[in-house]
Short mmCIF file of C-alpha atoms in Angstrom, two decimals:
data_model
loop_
_atom_site.label_atom_id
_atom_site.label_comp_id
_atom_site.label_asym_id
_atom_site.label_seq_id
_atom_site.Cartn_x
_atom_site.Cartn_y
_atom_site.Cartn_z
CA MET M 1 -29.21 18.90 -70.20
CA ILE M 2 -26.15 21.14 -70.03
CA ALA M 3 -23.91 22.26 -67.14
CA ASP M 4 -20.85 24.50 -67.38
CA LYS M 5 -19.39 27.24 -65.18
CA SER M 6 -18.99 29.61 -68.14
CA PRO M 7 -22.11 31.56 -69.25
CA VAL M 8 -20.58 31.88 -72.73
CA VAL M 9 -20.07 28.11 -73.04
CA ARG M 10 -23.58 27.39 -71.69
CA SER M 11 -25.17 29.79 -74.15
CA GLY M 12 -23.03 28.59 -77.07
CA LEU M 13 -23.76 24.90 -76.43
CA ARG M 14 -27.49 25.53 -76.04
CA ASP M 15 -27.74 27.51 -79.28
CA PHE M 16 -25.50 25.17 -81.29
CA ILE M 17 -27.35 22.01 -80.17
CA ALA M 18 -30.79 23.61 -80.63
CA ARG M 19 -29.86 24.75 -84.17
CA ASP M 20 -29.12 21.15 -85.15
CA GLY M 21 -32.80 20.35 -84.68
CA ARG M 22 -32.44 16.69 -83.65
CA PHE M 23 -32.14 17.32 -79.92
CA GLU M 24 -34.14 19.31 -77.39
CA VAL M 25 -32.19 21.18 -74.69
CA LEU M 26 -34.17 20.66 -71.48
CA GLY M 27 -32.10 22.96 -69.28
CA VAL M 28 -28.82 24.81 -68.82
CA HIS M 29 -27.13 24.95 -65.41
CA PRO M 30 -24.13 26.76 -63.90
CA ASN M 31 -23.13 24.00 -61.46
CA GLY M 32 -23.26 20.29 -60.69
CA GLY M 33 -25.80 20.47 -57.87
CA ASP M 34 -28.40 22.19 -60.05
CA PHE M 35 -27.69 19.76 -62.89
CA ILE M 36 -28.19 16.68 -60.66
CA GLU M 37 -31.45 18.09 -59.23
CA ALA M 38 -32.69 18.88 -62.74
CA VAL M 39 -32.04 15.40 -64.21
CA GLU M 40 -33.65 13.84 -61.15
CA ALA M 41 -36.77 15.96 -61.60
CA GLN M 42 -36.86 15.77 -65.41
CA PRO M 43 -34.82 12.85 -66.75
CA ALA M 44 -32.65 13.73 -69.74
CA ASP M 45 -31.24 11.12 -72.12
CA ILE M 46 -27.91 12.94 -72.37
CA GLY M 47 -26.00 15.46 -70.30
CA VAL M 48 -23.14 17.64 -71.57
CA ILE M 49 -21.11 18.92 -68.62
CA GLY M 50 -17.86 20.71 -67.93
CA TRP M 51 -15.27 18.92 -65.78
CA SER M 52 -14.48 21.85 -63.48
CA LEU M 53 -17.83 23.13 -62.24
CA THR M 54 -18.13 25.78 -59.55
CA ASP M 55 -19.25 23.33 -56.85
CA MET M 56 -17.84 19.95 -57.92
CA THR M 57 -15.96 18.09 -60.64
CA GLY M 58 -17.48 16.18 -63.52
CA GLY M 59 -16.23 13.06 -61.72
CA GLU M 60 -18.33 13.89 -58.68
CA VAL M 61 -21.39 14.42 -60.91
CA LEU M 62 -20.79 11.01 -62.57
CA SER M 63 -20.49 9.37 -59.13
CA ALA M 64 -23.63 11.10 -57.84
CA LEU M 65 -25.69 9.94 -60.84
CA LYS M 66 -24.43 6.38 -60.37
CA ARG M 67 -25.34 6.39 -56.64
CA ARG M 68 -28.81 7.75 -57.41
CA HIS M 69 -29.36 5.30 -60.30
CA ILE M 70 -29.94 8.16 -62.76
CA THR M 71 -29.46 6.82 -66.29
CA THR M 72 -28.58 10.09 -68.04
CA ARG M 73 -25.56 9.41 -70.29
CA LEU M 74 -22.89 12.00 -69.57
CA ILE M 75 -20.56 13.62 -72.08
CA ILE M 76 -17.63 15.55 -70.58
CA TYR M 77 -16.86 18.82 -72.42
CA THR M 78 -13.60 20.19 -71.07
CA GLY M 79 -10.53 22.30 -71.66
CA GLU M 80 -8.51 20.38 -69.05
CA PRO M 81 -5.16 19.24 -70.51
CA GLY M 82 -3.67 15.75 -70.32
CA LYS M 83 -5.16 12.29 -70.02
CA ASP M 84 -5.87 12.35 -66.28
CA VAL M 85 -9.37 13.82 -66.68
CA LEU M 86 -10.14 11.44 -69.55
CA ARG M 87 -8.95 8.50 -67.43
CA GLN M 88 -11.16 9.49 -64.51
CA ALA M 89 -14.14 10.22 -66.77
CA VAL M 90 -13.94 6.80 -68.46
CA ARG M 91 -13.46 4.98 -65.15
CA LEU M 92 -16.47 6.75 -63.65
CA GLY M 93 -18.78 5.92 -66.55
CA ALA M 94 -18.76 8.85 -69.00
CA TRP M 95 -20.22 7.98 -72.41
CA GLY M 96 -18.43 10.72 -74.32
CA PHE M 97 -15.51 13.09 -74.04
CA ILE M 98 -14.95 16.29 -76.05
CA SER M 99 -12.10 18.76 -75.78
CA LYS M 100 -13.02 22.44 -75.99
CA SER M 101 -10.30 22.72 -78.62
CA ASP M 102 -12.24 20.32 -80.92
CA GLU M 103 -14.35 21.67 -83.80
CA PRO M 104 -17.92 22.59 -82.70
CA GLU M 105 -19.34 19.87 -84.98
CA MET M 106 -17.75 17.31 -82.64
CA VAL M 107 -20.33 18.24 -79.99
CA VAL M 108 -23.29 17.21 -82.16
CA ASP M 109 -21.42 14.19 -83.57
CA THR M 110 -20.69 12.97 -80.03
CA ILE M 111 -24.27 13.56 -78.83
CA THR M 112 -25.56 11.67 -81.89
CA ALA M 113 -23.27 8.69 -81.24
CA VAL M 114 -24.16 8.57 -77.53
CA SER M 115 -27.90 8.85 -78.33
CA ARG M 116 -27.49 5.67 -80.42
CA GLY M 117 -25.89 3.82 -77.53
CA ARG M 118 -22.28 4.22 -78.65
CA MET M 119 -19.46 5.58 -76.51
CA SER M 120 -17.57 8.44 -78.14
CA LEU M 121 -14.05 8.92 -76.79
CA PRO M 122 -10.76 10.21 -78.24
CA TYR M 123 -8.50 7.51 -79.63
CA VAL M 124 -6.44 6.33 -76.67
CA ASP M 125 -5.41 3.03 -75.14
CA LEU M 126 -8.66 2.21 -73.35
CA GLN M 127 -7.10 -0.68 -71.46
CA ALA M 128 -4.56 1.71 -69.95
CA LEU M 129 -7.34 4.16 -69.09
CA THR M 130 -9.62 1.64 -67.43
CA SER M 131 -7.03 -0.48 -65.62
CA ASP M 132 -6.84 0.15 -61.88
CA PRO M 133 -3.85 2.47 -61.35
CA PHE M 134 -3.79 1.58 -57.64
CA GLY M 135 -3.17 -2.06 -58.55
CA GLU M 136 0.26 -1.13 -59.90
CA LEU M 137 1.44 0.63 -56.73
CA THR M 138 4.08 -0.86 -54.46
CA SER M 139 3.28 -1.20 -50.75
CA ARG M 140 5.57 1.82 -50.08
CA GLU M 141 3.70 3.91 -52.68
CA ARG M 142 0.34 2.90 -51.14
CA GLU M 143 1.71 3.94 -47.73
CA LEU M 144 2.76 7.32 -49.17
CA LEU M 145 -0.62 7.82 -50.84
CA THR M 146 -2.40 7.23 -47.52
CA ALA M 147 0.00 9.70 -45.87
CA LEU M 148 -0.77 12.31 -48.57
CA ALA M 149 -4.51 11.77 -48.05
CA ASN M 150 -3.95 12.39 -44.33
CA GLY M 151 -2.31 15.72 -45.17
CA TRP M 152 1.27 14.84 -44.19
CA THR M 153 4.10 16.98 -45.56
CA ASN M 154 7.21 15.43 -47.18
CA LEU M 155 9.16 16.11 -43.98
CA GLN M 156 6.53 14.36 -41.82
CA ILE M 157 6.46 11.39 -44.21
CA ALA M 158 10.28 11.15 -44.16
CA SER M 159 10.56 11.29 -40.37
CA ARG M 160 7.61 8.96 -39.62
CA ILE M 161 8.51 6.31 -42.21
CA GLY M 162 12.26 6.63 -41.61
CA ILE M 163 13.46 7.59 -45.10
CA SER M 164 15.13 10.72 -46.47
CA ARG M 165 13.18 13.59 -48.03
CA ASN M 166 14.88 12.85 -51.37
CA THR M 167 13.63 9.26 -51.19
CA VAL M 168 10.13 10.57 -50.46
CA LYS M 169 10.34 12.79 -53.57
CA TYR M 170 11.56 9.83 -55.65
CA HIS M 171 8.67 7.64 -54.51
CA LEU M 172 6.16 10.45 -55.04
CA LYS M 173 7.36 11.00 -58.61
CA ASN M 174 6.85 7.28 -59.34
CA LEU M 175 3.46 7.42 -57.63
CA TYR M 176 2.31 10.41 -59.73
CA ASP M 177 3.54 8.75 -62.95
CA LYS M 178 1.62 5.54 -62.22
CA LEU M 179 -1.57 7.43 -61.36
CA GLY M 180 -1.24 9.74 -64.37
CA VAL M 181 -1.33 12.88 -62.21
CA SER M 182 1.10 15.76 -61.83
CA ASN M 183 0.88 16.75 -58.16
CA ARG M 184 -0.20 15.65 -54.68
CA ALA M 185 -3.59 17.41 -54.84
CA MET M 186 -4.54 15.46 -57.97
CA ALA M 187 -3.26 12.18 -56.44
CA VAL M 188 -5.33 12.72 -53.29
CA ALA M 189 -8.42 13.72 -55.31
CA LEU M 190 -8.18 10.52 -57.39
CA TYR M 191 -7.62 8.43 -54.25
CA MET M 192 -10.60 9.99 -52.44
CA GLN M 193 -12.85 9.68 -55.52
CA THR M 194 -11.97 6.02 -56.03
CA THR M 195 -12.42 5.23 -52.32
CA LEU M 196 -15.84 6.94 -52.41
CA ASP M 197 -16.90 4.97 -55.50
CA GLN M 198 -16.00 1.66 -53.85
CA ARG M 199 -18.32 2.27 -50.89
#
């Protein structure tokens, strides 16, 4: 089963996988909601999905499948830069990860590996990817993360906690580095996703 926001990517993946002959494409979907409904109605062994879908992220799809006990093995196919998406995908249970800059053959190679029960991920330090980034935060950084999740500005954080705005920026930079994100929106998204998964 395939899901991607781009009609060109959906069509290309479907044709390329079908041409290989070893796998049957059960459906192609433009968003996460349709994909989840489809694999619930007609279980697929493997799903190939984009990370940034029109209605949700690949992380939210992974979490939804886990909550619903759907055993489809997900491969993330994305053009998102950096290791943050890979980190989240691995933590949330993705079986495979392919960059859109990889050669097309990587798609079939990854599907083949996953179909045989093997994870297929880029060579990275898996321990660093799967360790809990929140475990490394200081109590001040945890306080700041909660403030960010509550929508506080840097000025509000500074005045309510009793530190300067420059100190807030310093702590936020350390916080982003530890979480492997580059801005407050990504930090909050990771925090909310992890909190949701722990419920």
